[in-house]
Coordinates of C-alpha atoms (C1' of nucleotides) in Angstrom, one line a residue:
Chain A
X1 CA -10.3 -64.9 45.0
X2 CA -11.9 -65.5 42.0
X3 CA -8.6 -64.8 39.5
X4 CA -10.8 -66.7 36.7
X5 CA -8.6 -69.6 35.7
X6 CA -7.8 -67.5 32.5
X7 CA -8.9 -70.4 29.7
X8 CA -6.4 -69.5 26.8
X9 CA -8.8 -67.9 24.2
X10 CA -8.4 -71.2 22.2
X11 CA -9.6 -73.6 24.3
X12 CA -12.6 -71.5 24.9
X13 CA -13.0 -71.4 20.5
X14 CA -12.8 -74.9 20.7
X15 CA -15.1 -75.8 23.5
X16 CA -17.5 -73.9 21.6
X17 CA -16.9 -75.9 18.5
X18 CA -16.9 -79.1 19.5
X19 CA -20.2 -78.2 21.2
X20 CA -21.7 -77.2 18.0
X21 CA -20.3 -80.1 15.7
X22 CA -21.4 -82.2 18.8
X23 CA -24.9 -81.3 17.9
X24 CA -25.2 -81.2 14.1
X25 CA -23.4 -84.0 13.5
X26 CA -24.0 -86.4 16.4
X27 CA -28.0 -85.4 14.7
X28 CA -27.8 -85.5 11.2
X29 CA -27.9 -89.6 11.0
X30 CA -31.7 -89.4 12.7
X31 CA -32.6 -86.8 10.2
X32 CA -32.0 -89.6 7.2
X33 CA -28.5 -88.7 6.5
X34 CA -26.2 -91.7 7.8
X35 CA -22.7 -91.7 7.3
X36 CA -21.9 -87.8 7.0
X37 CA -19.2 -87.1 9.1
X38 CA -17.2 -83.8 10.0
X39 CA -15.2 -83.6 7.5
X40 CA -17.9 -83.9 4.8
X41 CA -20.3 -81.3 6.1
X42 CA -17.5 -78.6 4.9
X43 CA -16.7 -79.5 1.4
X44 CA -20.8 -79.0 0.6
X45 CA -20.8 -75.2 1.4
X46 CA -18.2 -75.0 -1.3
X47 CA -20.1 -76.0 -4.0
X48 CA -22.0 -73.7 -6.1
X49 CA -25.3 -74.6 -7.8
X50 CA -23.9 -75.4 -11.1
X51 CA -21.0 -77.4 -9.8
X52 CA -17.3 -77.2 -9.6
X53 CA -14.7 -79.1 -10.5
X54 CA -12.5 -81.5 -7.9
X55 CA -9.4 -78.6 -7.8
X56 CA -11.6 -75.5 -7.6
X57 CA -13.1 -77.3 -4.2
X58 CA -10.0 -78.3 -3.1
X59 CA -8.4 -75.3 -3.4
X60 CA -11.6 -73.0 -1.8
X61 CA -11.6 -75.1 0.8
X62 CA -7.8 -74.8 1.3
X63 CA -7.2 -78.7 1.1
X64 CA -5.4 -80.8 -1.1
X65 CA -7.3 -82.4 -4.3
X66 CA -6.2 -85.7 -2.9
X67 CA -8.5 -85.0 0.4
X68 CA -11.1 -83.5 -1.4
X69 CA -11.1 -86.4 -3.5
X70 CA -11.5 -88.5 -0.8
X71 CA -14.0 -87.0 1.0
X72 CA -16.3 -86.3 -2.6
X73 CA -15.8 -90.0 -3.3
X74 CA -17.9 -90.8 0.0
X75 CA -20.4 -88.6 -0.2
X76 CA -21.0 -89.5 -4.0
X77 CA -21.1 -93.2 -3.0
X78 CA -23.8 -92.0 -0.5
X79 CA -25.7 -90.9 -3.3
X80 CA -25.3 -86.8 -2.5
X81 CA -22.9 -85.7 -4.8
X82 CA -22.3 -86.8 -8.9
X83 CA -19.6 -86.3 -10.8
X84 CA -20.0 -85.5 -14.8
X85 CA -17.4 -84.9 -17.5
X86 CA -16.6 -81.6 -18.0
X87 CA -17.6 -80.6 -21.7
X88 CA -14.9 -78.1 -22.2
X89 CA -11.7 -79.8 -20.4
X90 CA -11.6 -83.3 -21.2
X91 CA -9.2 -83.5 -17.9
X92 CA -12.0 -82.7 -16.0
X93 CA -15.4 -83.5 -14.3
X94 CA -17.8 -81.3 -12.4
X95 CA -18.9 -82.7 -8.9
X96 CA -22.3 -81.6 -8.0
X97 CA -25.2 -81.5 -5.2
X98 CA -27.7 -84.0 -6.3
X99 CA -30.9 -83.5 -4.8
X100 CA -30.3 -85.7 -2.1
X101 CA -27.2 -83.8 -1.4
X102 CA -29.4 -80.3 -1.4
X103 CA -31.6 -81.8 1.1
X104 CA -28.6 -82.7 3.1
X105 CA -27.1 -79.5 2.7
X106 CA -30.5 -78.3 4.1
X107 CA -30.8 -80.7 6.9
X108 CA -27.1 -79.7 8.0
X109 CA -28.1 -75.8 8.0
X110 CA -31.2 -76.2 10.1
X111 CA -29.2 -78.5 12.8
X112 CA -26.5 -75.6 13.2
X113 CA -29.2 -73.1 13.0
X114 CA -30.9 -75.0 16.1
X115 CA -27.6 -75.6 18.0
X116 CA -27.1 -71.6 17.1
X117 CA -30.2 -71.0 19.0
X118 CA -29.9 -73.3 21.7
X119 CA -26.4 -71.5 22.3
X120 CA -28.3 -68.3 22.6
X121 CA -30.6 -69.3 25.0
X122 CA -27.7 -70.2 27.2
X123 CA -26.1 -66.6 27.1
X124 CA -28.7 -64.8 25.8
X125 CA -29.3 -63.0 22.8
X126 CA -27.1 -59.7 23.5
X127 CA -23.9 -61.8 24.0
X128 CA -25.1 -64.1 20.6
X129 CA -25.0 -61.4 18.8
X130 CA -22.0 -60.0 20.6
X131 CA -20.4 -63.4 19.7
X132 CA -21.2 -63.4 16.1
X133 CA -20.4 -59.9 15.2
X134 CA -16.8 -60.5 16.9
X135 CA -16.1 -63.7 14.8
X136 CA -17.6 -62.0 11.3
X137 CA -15.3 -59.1 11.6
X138 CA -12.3 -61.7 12.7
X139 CA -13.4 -64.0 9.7
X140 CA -13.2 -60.6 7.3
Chain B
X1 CA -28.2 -57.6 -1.8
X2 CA -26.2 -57.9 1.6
X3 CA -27.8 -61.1 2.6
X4 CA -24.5 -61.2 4.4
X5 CA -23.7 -64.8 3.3
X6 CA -24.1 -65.5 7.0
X7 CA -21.6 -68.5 7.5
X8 CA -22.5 -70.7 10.1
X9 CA -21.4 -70.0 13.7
X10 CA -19.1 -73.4 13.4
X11 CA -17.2 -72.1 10.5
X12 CA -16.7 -68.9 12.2
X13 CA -15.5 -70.4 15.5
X14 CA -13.5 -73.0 13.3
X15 CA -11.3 -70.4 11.8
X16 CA -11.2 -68.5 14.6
X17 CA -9.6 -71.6 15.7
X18 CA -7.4 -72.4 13.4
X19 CA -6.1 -68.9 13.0
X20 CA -4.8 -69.5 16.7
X21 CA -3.6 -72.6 16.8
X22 CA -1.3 -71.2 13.7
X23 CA -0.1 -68.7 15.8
X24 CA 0.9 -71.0 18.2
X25 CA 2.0 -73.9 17.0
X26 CA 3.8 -72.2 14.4
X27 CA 6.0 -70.6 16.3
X28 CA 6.7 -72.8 19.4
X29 CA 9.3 -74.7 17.6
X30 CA 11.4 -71.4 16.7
X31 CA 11.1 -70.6 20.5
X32 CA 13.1 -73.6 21.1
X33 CA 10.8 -76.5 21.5
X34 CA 10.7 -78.5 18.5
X35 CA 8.3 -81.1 17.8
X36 CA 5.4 -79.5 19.4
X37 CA 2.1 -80.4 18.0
X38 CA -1.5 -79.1 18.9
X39 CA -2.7 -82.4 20.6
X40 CA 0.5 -82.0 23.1
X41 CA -0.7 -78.5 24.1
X42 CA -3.9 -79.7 25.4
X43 CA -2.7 -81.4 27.8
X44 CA -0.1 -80.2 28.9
X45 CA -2.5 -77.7 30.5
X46 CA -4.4 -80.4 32.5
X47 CA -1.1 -81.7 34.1
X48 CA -1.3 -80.5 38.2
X49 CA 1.9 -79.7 40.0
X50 CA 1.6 -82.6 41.9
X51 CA 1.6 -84.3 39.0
X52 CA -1.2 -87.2 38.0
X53 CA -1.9 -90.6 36.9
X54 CA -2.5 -91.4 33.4
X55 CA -6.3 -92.5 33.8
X56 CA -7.0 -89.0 35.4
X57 CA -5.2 -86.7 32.9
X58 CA -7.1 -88.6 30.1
X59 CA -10.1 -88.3 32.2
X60 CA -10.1 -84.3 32.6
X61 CA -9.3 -84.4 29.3
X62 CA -11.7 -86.1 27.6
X63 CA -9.9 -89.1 25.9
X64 CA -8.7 -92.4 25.8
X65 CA -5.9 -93.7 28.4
X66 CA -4.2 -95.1 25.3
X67 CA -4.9 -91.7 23.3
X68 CA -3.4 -89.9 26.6
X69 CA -0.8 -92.4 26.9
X70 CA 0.3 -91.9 23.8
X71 CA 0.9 -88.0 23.7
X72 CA 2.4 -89.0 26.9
X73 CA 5.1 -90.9 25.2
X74 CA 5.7 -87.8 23.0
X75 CA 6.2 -85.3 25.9
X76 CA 7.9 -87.9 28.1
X77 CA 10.9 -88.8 25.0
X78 CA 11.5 -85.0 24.7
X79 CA 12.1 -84.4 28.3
X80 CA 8.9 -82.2 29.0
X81 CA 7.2 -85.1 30.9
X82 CA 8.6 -87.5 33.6
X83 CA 6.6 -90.5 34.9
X84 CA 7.4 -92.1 38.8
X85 CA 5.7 -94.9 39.8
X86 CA 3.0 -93.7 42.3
X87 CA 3.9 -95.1 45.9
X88 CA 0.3 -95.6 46.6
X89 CA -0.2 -98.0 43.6
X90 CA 1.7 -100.6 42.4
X91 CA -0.1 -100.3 39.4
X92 CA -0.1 -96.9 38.4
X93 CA 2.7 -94.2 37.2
X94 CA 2.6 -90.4 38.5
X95 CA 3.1 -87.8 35.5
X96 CA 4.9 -84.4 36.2
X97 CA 6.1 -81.4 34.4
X98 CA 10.2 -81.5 34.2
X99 CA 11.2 -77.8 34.6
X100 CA 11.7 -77.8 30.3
X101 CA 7.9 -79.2 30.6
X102 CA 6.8 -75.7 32.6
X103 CA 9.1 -73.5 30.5
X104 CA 7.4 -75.1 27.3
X105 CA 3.6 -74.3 28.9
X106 CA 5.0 -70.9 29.4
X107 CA 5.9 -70.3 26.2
X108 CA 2.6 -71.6 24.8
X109 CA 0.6 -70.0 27.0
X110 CA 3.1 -66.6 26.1
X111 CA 2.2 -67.3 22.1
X112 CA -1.5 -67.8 23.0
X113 CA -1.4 -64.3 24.5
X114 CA 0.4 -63.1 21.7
X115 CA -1.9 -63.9 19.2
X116 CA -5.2 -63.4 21.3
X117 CA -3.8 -59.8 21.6
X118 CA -3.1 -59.6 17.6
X119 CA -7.0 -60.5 17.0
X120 CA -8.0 -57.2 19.7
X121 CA -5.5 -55.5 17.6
X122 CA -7.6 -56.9 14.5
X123 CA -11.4 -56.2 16.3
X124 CA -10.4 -53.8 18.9
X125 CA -10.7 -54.1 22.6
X126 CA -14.4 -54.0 22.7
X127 CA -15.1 -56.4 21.0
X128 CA -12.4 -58.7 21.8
X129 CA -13.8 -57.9 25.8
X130 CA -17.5 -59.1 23.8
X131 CA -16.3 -62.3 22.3
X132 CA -13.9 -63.6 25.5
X133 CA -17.6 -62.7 27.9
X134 CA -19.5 -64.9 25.5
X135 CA -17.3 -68.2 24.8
X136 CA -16.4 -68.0 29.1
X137 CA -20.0 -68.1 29.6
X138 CA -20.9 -70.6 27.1
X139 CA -18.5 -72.6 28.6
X140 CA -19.7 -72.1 31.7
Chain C
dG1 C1' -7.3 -114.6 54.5
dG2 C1' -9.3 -115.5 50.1
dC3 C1' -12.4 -114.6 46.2
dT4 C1' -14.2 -111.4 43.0
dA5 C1' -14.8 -107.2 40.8
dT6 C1' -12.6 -103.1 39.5
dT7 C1' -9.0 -100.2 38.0
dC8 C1' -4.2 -99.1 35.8
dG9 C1' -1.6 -99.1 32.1
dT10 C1' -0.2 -101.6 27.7
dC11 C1' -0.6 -104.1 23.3
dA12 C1' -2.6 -104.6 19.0
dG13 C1' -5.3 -103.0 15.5
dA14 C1' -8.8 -99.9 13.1
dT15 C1' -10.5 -95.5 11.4
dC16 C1' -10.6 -90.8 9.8
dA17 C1' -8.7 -86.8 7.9
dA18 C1' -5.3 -84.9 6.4
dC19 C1' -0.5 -84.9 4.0
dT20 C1' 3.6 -85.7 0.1
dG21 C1' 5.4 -87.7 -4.0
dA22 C1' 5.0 -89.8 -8.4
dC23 C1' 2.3 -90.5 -12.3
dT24 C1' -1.0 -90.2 -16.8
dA25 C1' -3.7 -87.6 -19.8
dA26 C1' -5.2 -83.5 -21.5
dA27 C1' -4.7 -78.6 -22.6
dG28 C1' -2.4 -74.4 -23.8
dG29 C1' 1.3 -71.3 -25.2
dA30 C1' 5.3 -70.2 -28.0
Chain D
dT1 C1' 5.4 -79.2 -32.8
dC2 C1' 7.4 -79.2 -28.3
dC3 C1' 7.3 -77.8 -23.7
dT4 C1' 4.9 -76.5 -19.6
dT5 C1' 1.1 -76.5 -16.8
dT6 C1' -3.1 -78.4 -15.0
dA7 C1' -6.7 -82.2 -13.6
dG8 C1' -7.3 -86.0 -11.4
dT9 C1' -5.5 -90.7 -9.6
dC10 C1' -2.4 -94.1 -7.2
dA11 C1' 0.3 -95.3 -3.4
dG12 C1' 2.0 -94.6 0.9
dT13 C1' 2.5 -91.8 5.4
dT14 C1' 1.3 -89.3 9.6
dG15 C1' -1.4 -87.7 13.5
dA16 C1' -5.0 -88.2 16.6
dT17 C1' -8.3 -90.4 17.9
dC18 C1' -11.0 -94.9 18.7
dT19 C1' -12.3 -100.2 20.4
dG20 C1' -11.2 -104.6 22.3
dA21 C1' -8.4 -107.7 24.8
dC22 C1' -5.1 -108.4 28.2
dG23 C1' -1.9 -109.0 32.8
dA24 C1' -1.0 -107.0 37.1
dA25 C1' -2.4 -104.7 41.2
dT26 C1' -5.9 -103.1 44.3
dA27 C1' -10.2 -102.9 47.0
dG28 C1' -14.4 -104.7 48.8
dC29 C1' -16.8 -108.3 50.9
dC30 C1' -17.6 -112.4 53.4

DNA sequence: GGCTATTCGTCAGATCAACTGACTAAAGGA
DNA sequence: TCCTTTAGTCAGTTGATCTGACGAATAGCC
């Protein structure tokens, strides 16, 4: 017995995503931050302190600039991003955190920091770590 | 220094992810079945021999009966998927694997394999052995 | 047997997160 | 100056989900 039904590798990654995103973002509205969904949680890790413009997120976030400019256009309407005119490229504005969007950047590291933990309680903090090391060197 | 940027565990498992599903889905098509996408591979995997209604598959899936149904549709117009009306129930429709339907899981679970074994390649054995332990027991 | 509640699958429509293609305006290089 | 590239927008499409409403069949109860 026991021939362990042998999950492809992927469903496994996925389970394990879903469970996470589950968390953070089916949290992050009772933390003051209606609205943010999925999608939007990524495009604020790409942008640096001083701001970036619409292309440069798109294209470190590997998306087109017509997504990216549909996901920045929610979150500036929600107050967490603003967009200003680039001095030096007249083509071009810079989208930045506001503070508002620093605190939600904050609030959406602390929720995957606690489902990170709460996943390590589950296995254990050997196989955590185990876990993460495997995905870093995956990641590069 | 070194304050390893320390992505958060959903980006890692995300790419993870991702980098799979390329593998994959990328290739079905040139191993003869075209038209493939990631949504069909789901659930193709929850289909018993026996075959099963609709409202169950979506069940042990997770989804909609019109989401399901509508993958269905997919699977059932290019022959990997046949639907009999279940004797039992007048009001329900049996869904079965066609023989192309198994030799298409085959060949994803085959590419799945493939590229699970290019990541050991990538993180060696050990680790691979580390990661597999910790998402099957997260998953529980 | 007959009523009622439930379940099966479908129809219609909405939403979200991506895409491609076509375009204007600005910048940059020869 | 002219040509090419780049920045962002407009319009439309696709894929994968969702909700709500529905007709038909079944199942439970009296």
């Amino acid at each position: 017995m026991s021939t362990t039904p042998r999950r492809t590798l992927g469903t496994l990654l996925r389970a394990a995503y879903a469970d996470l995103a589950e968390h953070v973002y089916g949290n992050i509205a009772a933390r003051g931050f209606p609205g943010i969904r999925r999608a939007h949680g990524g495009i604020l890790r790409h942008i640096p302190a001083q701001g970036a413009r619409l292309s440069d997120l798109a294209r470190s976030a590997g998306m087109t600039k017509q997504s990216m400019a549909y996901l920045a256009e929610d979150l500036t309407r929600l107050g967490h991003l603003e967009s200003i005119p680039d001095p030096a490229d007249g083509r071009a504005r810079i989208l930045r955190l506001t503070p508002s969007g620093q605190a939600l950047l904050q609030a959406l590291t602390a929720l995957s920091a606690e489902a990170e933990a709460a996943m390590a309680a589950r296995i254990g903090p050997a196989r955590m770590t185990a876990l993460r090391r495997a995905l870093e060197r995956l990641a590069g």
